[in-house]
Coordinates of C-alpha atoms in Angstrom, one line a residue:
M1 CA -4.2 9.7 -15.6
A2 CA -4.7 7.5 -17.9
F3 CA -1.4 5.8 -18.0
V4 CA -2.1 5.7 -14.1
K5 CA -5.6 3.9 -14.5
G6 CA -4.0 1.6 -17.0
S7 CA -1.1 0.6 -15.0
I8 CA -3.2 0.0 -11.9
K9 CA -5.5 -2.4 -13.8
N10 CA -2.7 -4.3 -15.1
G11 CA -1.1 -4.3 -11.7
M12 CA -4.0 -5.7 -9.8
K13 CA -3.4 -9.2 -10.5
H14 CA 0.0 -8.8 -9.6
L15 CA -1.0 -7.1 -6.4
L16 CA -2.9 -10.1 -5.3
L17 CA 0.0 -12.2 -5.9
I18 CA 1.6 -10.5 -3.0
F19 CA -1.6 -12.4 -1.2
F20 CA -1.8 -15.3 -3.1
L21 CA 1.1 -16.1 -5.2
T22 CA 3.2 -15.4 -2.2
T23 CA 1.2 -18.4 -0.5
L24 CA 1.2 -20.0 -4.2
S25 CA 5.0 -20.1 -4.0
L26 CA 5.2 -20.8 -0.3
E27 CA 2.4 -23.5 -0.4
M28 CA 3.6 -26.9 -1.2
T29 CA 7.3 -27.0 0.3
A30 CA 6.0 -29.3 3.4
Q31 CA 6.1 -32.3 0.8
G32 CA 8.9 -34.7 1.6
Y33 CA 10.3 -32.7 4.6
L34 CA 10.3 -32.9 8.2
L35 CA 7.0 -31.2 10.1
A36 CA 7.0 -29.8 13.3
K37 CA 5.6 -31.8 16.1
E38 CA 2.7 -29.4 16.7
R39 CA 0.2 -28.2 14.6
P40 CA 0.5 -24.2 13.9
F41 CA -3.0 -23.1 13.8
N42 CA -6.3 -23.7 15.4
P43 CA -9.8 -23.0 14.3
G44 CA -10.8 -19.6 14.7
E45 CA -7.7 -18.1 13.9
E46 CA -7.8 -14.7 11.8
I47 CA -4.9 -12.8 10.1
E48 CA -5.4 -9.2 8.7
L49 CA -2.7 -7.6 6.2
K50 CA -2.6 -4.4 4.5
A51 CA -0.8 -3.3 1.4
T52 CA 0.7 0.0 0.4
V53 CA 2.6 1.7 -2.3
G54 CA 4.5 4.2 -1.0
F55 CA 2.4 5.8 1.5
I56 CA -0.8 5.2 -0.7
K57 CA -3.1 2.2 0.9
A58 CA -3.6 0.0 -1.6
A59 CA -5.4 -3.3 -0.8
E60 CA -6.4 -5.6 2.6
A61 CA -6.6 -9.2 2.9
Q62 CA -7.7 -11.6 5.5
L63 CA -6.7 -15.1 6.3
K64 CA -9.6 -17.0 8.3
I65 CA -9.8 -20.5 9.5
S66 CA -13.6 -21.2 10.5
D67 CA -14.1 -22.1 14.1
I68 CA -16.1 -25.0 12.8
I69 CA -14.7 -28.5 11.8
Y70 CA -16.3 -29.5 8.6
T71 CA -16.7 -32.7 7.0
M72 CA -15.5 -33.6 3.4
K73 CA -15.6 -36.7 2.0
G74 CA -16.3 -38.3 5.4
R75 CA -13.1 -36.6 6.6
P76 CA -12.6 -33.6 9.3
T77 CA -11.5 -30.5 7.6
F78 CA -10.7 -27.0 8.3
K79 CA -12.4 -24.4 6.1
I80 CA -10.0 -21.7 5.4
D81 CA -10.8 -18.6 3.5
V82 CA -8.8 -15.7 2.0
F83 CA -10.5 -12.5 1.2
A84 CA -8.9 -9.5 -0.7
N85 CA -10.3 -6.3 -1.6
T86 CA -8.5 -3.0 -3.0
S87 CA -8.8 0.4 -1.0
G88 CA -8.5 4.0 -1.7
L89 CA -7.0 4.9 -5.3
F90 CA -6.6 1.4 -6.4
D91 CA -10.5 0.8 -5.4
F92 CA -11.6 3.7 -7.5
F93 CA -9.7 2.7 -10.5
S94 CA -10.2 -1.0 -10.6
P95 CA -11.8 -2.6 -7.5
V96 CA -11.3 -6.3 -6.3
R97 CA -13.4 -8.3 -4.2
D98 CA -11.8 -11.9 -4.2
N99 CA -12.5 -14.7 -2.2
W100 CA -10.3 -17.8 -2.2
G101 CA -10.8 -20.9 0.0
T102 CA -10.2 -24.5 0.6
Y103 CA -11.3 -27.5 2.8
F104 CA -8.0 -29.1 4.3
D105 CA -8.1 -32.5 5.7
T106 CA -7.0 -31.9 9.4
T107 CA -4.8 -35.0 9.5
R108 CA -3.7 -35.8 6.0
N109 CA -2.6 -32.4 4.9
V110 CA -4.4 -32.1 1.4
P111 CA -7.1 -30.2 0.2
H112 CA -10.4 -31.9 -0.7
Q113 CA -12.0 -28.8 -2.5
F114 CA -10.9 -25.4 -3.6
Y115 CA -12.7 -22.8 -4.8
R116 CA -12.2 -19.0 -6.0
F117 CA -14.6 -16.3 -6.8
I118 CA -12.6 -13.3 -8.6
S119 CA -14.2 -9.7 -9.1
E120 CA -11.5 -7.6 -10.5
G121 CA -12.7 -4.7 -12.4
R122 CA -15.0 -6.0 -15.1
F123 CA -13.2 -9.4 -14.9
R124 CA -14.9 -12.0 -13.1
K125 CA -13.9 -15.6 -12.7
N126 CA -15.8 -18.6 -10.5
E127 CA -14.7 -22.1 -10.0
I128 CA -14.4 -25.1 -7.7
L129 CA -11.6 -27.7 -7.7
Y130 CA -12.8 -31.1 -6.1
F131 CA -9.4 -33.1 -5.5
D132 CA -9.3 -36.8 -5.5
Q133 CA -6.0 -37.4 -4.1
S134 CA -6.3 -41.3 -3.7
D135 CA -7.1 -41.4 -7.6
K136 CA -4.7 -38.5 -8.3
R137 CA -7.4 -36.8 -10.3
V138 CA -8.8 -33.1 -9.8
T139 CA -12.1 -32.0 -11.3
V140 CA -12.6 -28.3 -12.3
A141 CA -16.0 -26.9 -12.2
K142 CA -16.3 -23.5 -14.3
L143 CA -18.7 -21.5 -13.0
E144 CA -21.1 -18.9 -14.7
K145 CA -19.7 -15.2 -14.0
E146 CA -23.0 -13.9 -12.5
N147 CA -25.0 -16.5 -10.9
R148 CA -22.3 -19.1 -10.3
Q149 CA -24.3 -21.5 -11.9
L150 CA -22.4 -25.0 -13.3
K151 CA -21.0 -24.1 -16.6
E152 CA -18.9 -27.2 -17.5
K153 CA -16.9 -29.7 -15.5
I154 CA -13.2 -30.8 -16.7
E155 CA -11.1 -33.5 -15.4
H156 CA -7.6 -33.7 -15.0
D157 CA -5.0 -36.1 -13.9
M158 CA -2.5 -35.3 -11.0
T159 CA 1.2 -36.6 -10.8
T160 CA 1.0 -36.7 -6.9
N161 CA -1.6 -37.8 -4.2
E162 CA -0.5 -34.8 -2.3
M163 CA -1.4 -31.8 -4.5
Q164 CA -2.1 -28.6 -2.9
D165 CA -3.9 -25.8 -4.0
M166 CA -3.2 -21.9 -3.7
V167 CA -4.7 -21.5 0.0
S168 CA -4.2 -25.1 1.7
G169 CA -0.4 -24.9 0.2
Y170 CA 0.7 -21.9 2.8
Y171 CA -1.2 -23.4 6.0
Y172 CA 0.9 -26.8 4.7
L173 CA 4.1 -24.6 4.9
R174 CA 3.4 -23.5 8.1
M175 CA 3.7 -27.1 9.4
I176 CA 7.4 -27.5 8.1
D177 CA 10.1 -27.4 10.7
F178 CA 12.7 -25.1 9.4
D179 CA 15.2 -25.9 11.8
K180 CA 16.0 -28.9 9.3
I181 CA 15.9 -26.5 6.4
K182 CA 19.5 -25.0 5.2
V183 CA 20.1 -21.5 4.4
G184 CA 20.0 -21.2 0.6
E185 CA 18.0 -24.2 0.2
I186 CA 15.7 -23.9 -2.4
I187 CA 12.5 -26.1 -2.3
T188 CA 10.2 -26.8 -5.5
I189 CA 6.8 -27.9 -5.1
N190 CA 3.7 -28.8 -7.5
T191 CA 0.3 -27.0 -6.8
F192 CA -2.8 -26.9 -9.2
F193 CA -3.6 -24.1 -10.7
D194 CA -5.1 -22.6 -13.7
D195 CA -6.1 -26.0 -15.0
K196 CA -2.8 -27.6 -14.6
E197 CA -0.2 -28.3 -12.1
K198 CA 2.5 -25.6 -12.0
P199 CA 5.8 -26.2 -10.1
F200 CA 6.9 -23.1 -7.7
S201 CA 10.1 -22.5 -5.8
I202 CA 11.0 -20.8 -3.1
K203 CA 14.4 -20.0 -1.2
F204 CA 15.1 -20.0 2.4
M205 CA 17.3 -17.1 2.9
G206 CA 18.1 -17.2 6.6
R207 CA 16.7 -15.2 9.7
E208 CA 16.3 -11.9 11.0
V209 CA 14.2 -9.7 13.3
V210 CA 11.7 -7.3 11.9
K211 CA 9.8 -4.6 12.7
T212 CA 5.5 -4.9 12.6
K213 CA 2.7 -3.5 14.2
L214 CA 2.7 -6.6 16.4
G215 CA 6.2 -5.5 17.5
K216 CA 9.6 -6.5 16.9
V217 CA 9.4 -10.5 15.6
N218 CA 11.7 -13.3 14.7
A219 CA 11.3 -13.7 11.5
L220 CA 12.1 -16.3 8.5
I221 CA 13.4 -14.8 5.1
L222 CA 12.1 -16.5 2.1
V223 CA 12.3 -15.4 -1.8
P224 CA 9.6 -17.1 -3.9
I225 CA 11.6 -17.7 -7.2
M226 CA 9.7 -15.5 -10.0
K227 CA 10.1 -14.1 -13.3
K228 CA 10.2 -10.4 -13.9
D229 CA 7.2 -8.8 -16.0
G230 CA 5.3 -5.6 -16.5
L231 CA 5.0 -5.0 -12.7
F232 CA 8.2 -6.1 -11.2
E233 CA 11.3 -4.4 -12.0
E234 CA 13.5 -7.6 -11.7
D235 CA 13.7 -11.4 -11.2
N236 CA 12.8 -12.9 -7.9
T237 CA 12.0 -9.2 -6.5
L238 CA 9.4 -10.6 -4.1
K239 CA 10.6 -11.1 -0.5
V240 CA 8.8 -12.5 2.3
W241 CA 8.8 -12.9 6.1
L242 CA 7.3 -15.5 8.3
S243 CA 7.4 -15.5 11.7
D244 CA 10.3 -17.7 13.3
D245 CA 8.3 -19.7 15.5
L246 CA 5.3 -22.4 15.7
N247 CA 2.8 -20.2 14.0
K248 CA 4.9 -18.9 10.6
I249 CA 2.4 -16.3 10.2
P250 CA 2.9 -13.9 7.2
L251 CA 4.7 -10.6 8.8
K252 CA 6.0 -8.7 5.8
F253 CA 6.1 -9.0 2.0
Q254 CA 8.0 -6.5 -0.1
A255 CA 8.2 -6.1 -4.0
K256 CA 10.1 -3.6 -6.2
I257 CA 7.5 -2.4 -8.6
F258 CA 7.7 0.4 -11.5
V259 CA 6.5 2.8 -9.1
G260 CA 8.7 2.0 -6.0
Y261 CA 7.8 -0.8 -3.6
L262 CA 4.8 -2.6 -2.6
E263 CA 4.3 -3.5 1.1
V264 CA 2.7 -5.8 2.5
D265 CA 2.5 -6.1 6.6
V266 CA 0.5 -7.9 9.1
K267 CA -2.2 -5.6 10.4
S268 CA -3.7 -7.8 13.4
V269 CA -3.7 -11.3 14.5
K270 CA -6.7 -13.4 16.5
N271 CA -6.7 -16.7 18.1
L272 CA -3.0 -17.8 17.3
R273 CA -2.2 -21.4 18.8
H274 CA 1.1 -20.4 19.6
P275 CA 3.1 -17.4 21.4
L276 CA 4.4 -15.3 18.8
S277 CA 8.3 -14.9 18.8
I278 CA 8.1 -10.9 19.8
V279 CA 11.6 -9.7 20.6
Q280 CA 11.4 -7.9 23.9

């Protein structure tokens, strides 16, 4: 039981990768690529996901766009939140209650502010990132673990004025016109995470029909380029399916791990802007 407990604790951050590193790996791909003529999402959109390991329920996540358009630096922005929490056995051994969010410019398609409030077992991390895209700088505000009071601010230079964060990038990805992307093409992008820019790459593997709770849906197949570690058994083990339509919502993630397969599946959706590509 001690081994299981330790493995679950060590694996929780990797589980969050399924929710967040997937978007992190997907996120910047719209830079330099043709975008769809219609925006893929509206205020008020909600997507719910659930994660399982075998038959064991492991976690849930919600991706929510506020139905209010906020103003940030005099610009209209979407406020987008991602919430993740463990459940069942995973919640007993190492509970996770995470909130990641972004203020995403409605026309410039870049974030003005990113925040993450992390509670994973005894681990806590709270921070807010303030992006100055025009000056290519980002200020990281480190907050106290318990009361979220400001502890320190650190400024960093950025190499681009189109820098994304871990949440905004996925919504940026959804804007890409994948009809202009070749099968086998690897897209490398930059994102700011953990106090530095980190390049992430993802490979477009093609299309197929995937079975979901929403029905059989036409899907894009993507493989984030990742290295194996203590949880993943092999390189590039994570596979992602997005709806092959104007929405490009997450349908399914799958990764081979030391105890079998970790799967994340779409549970429900609300207020999609476009019809889902369900196969009759």
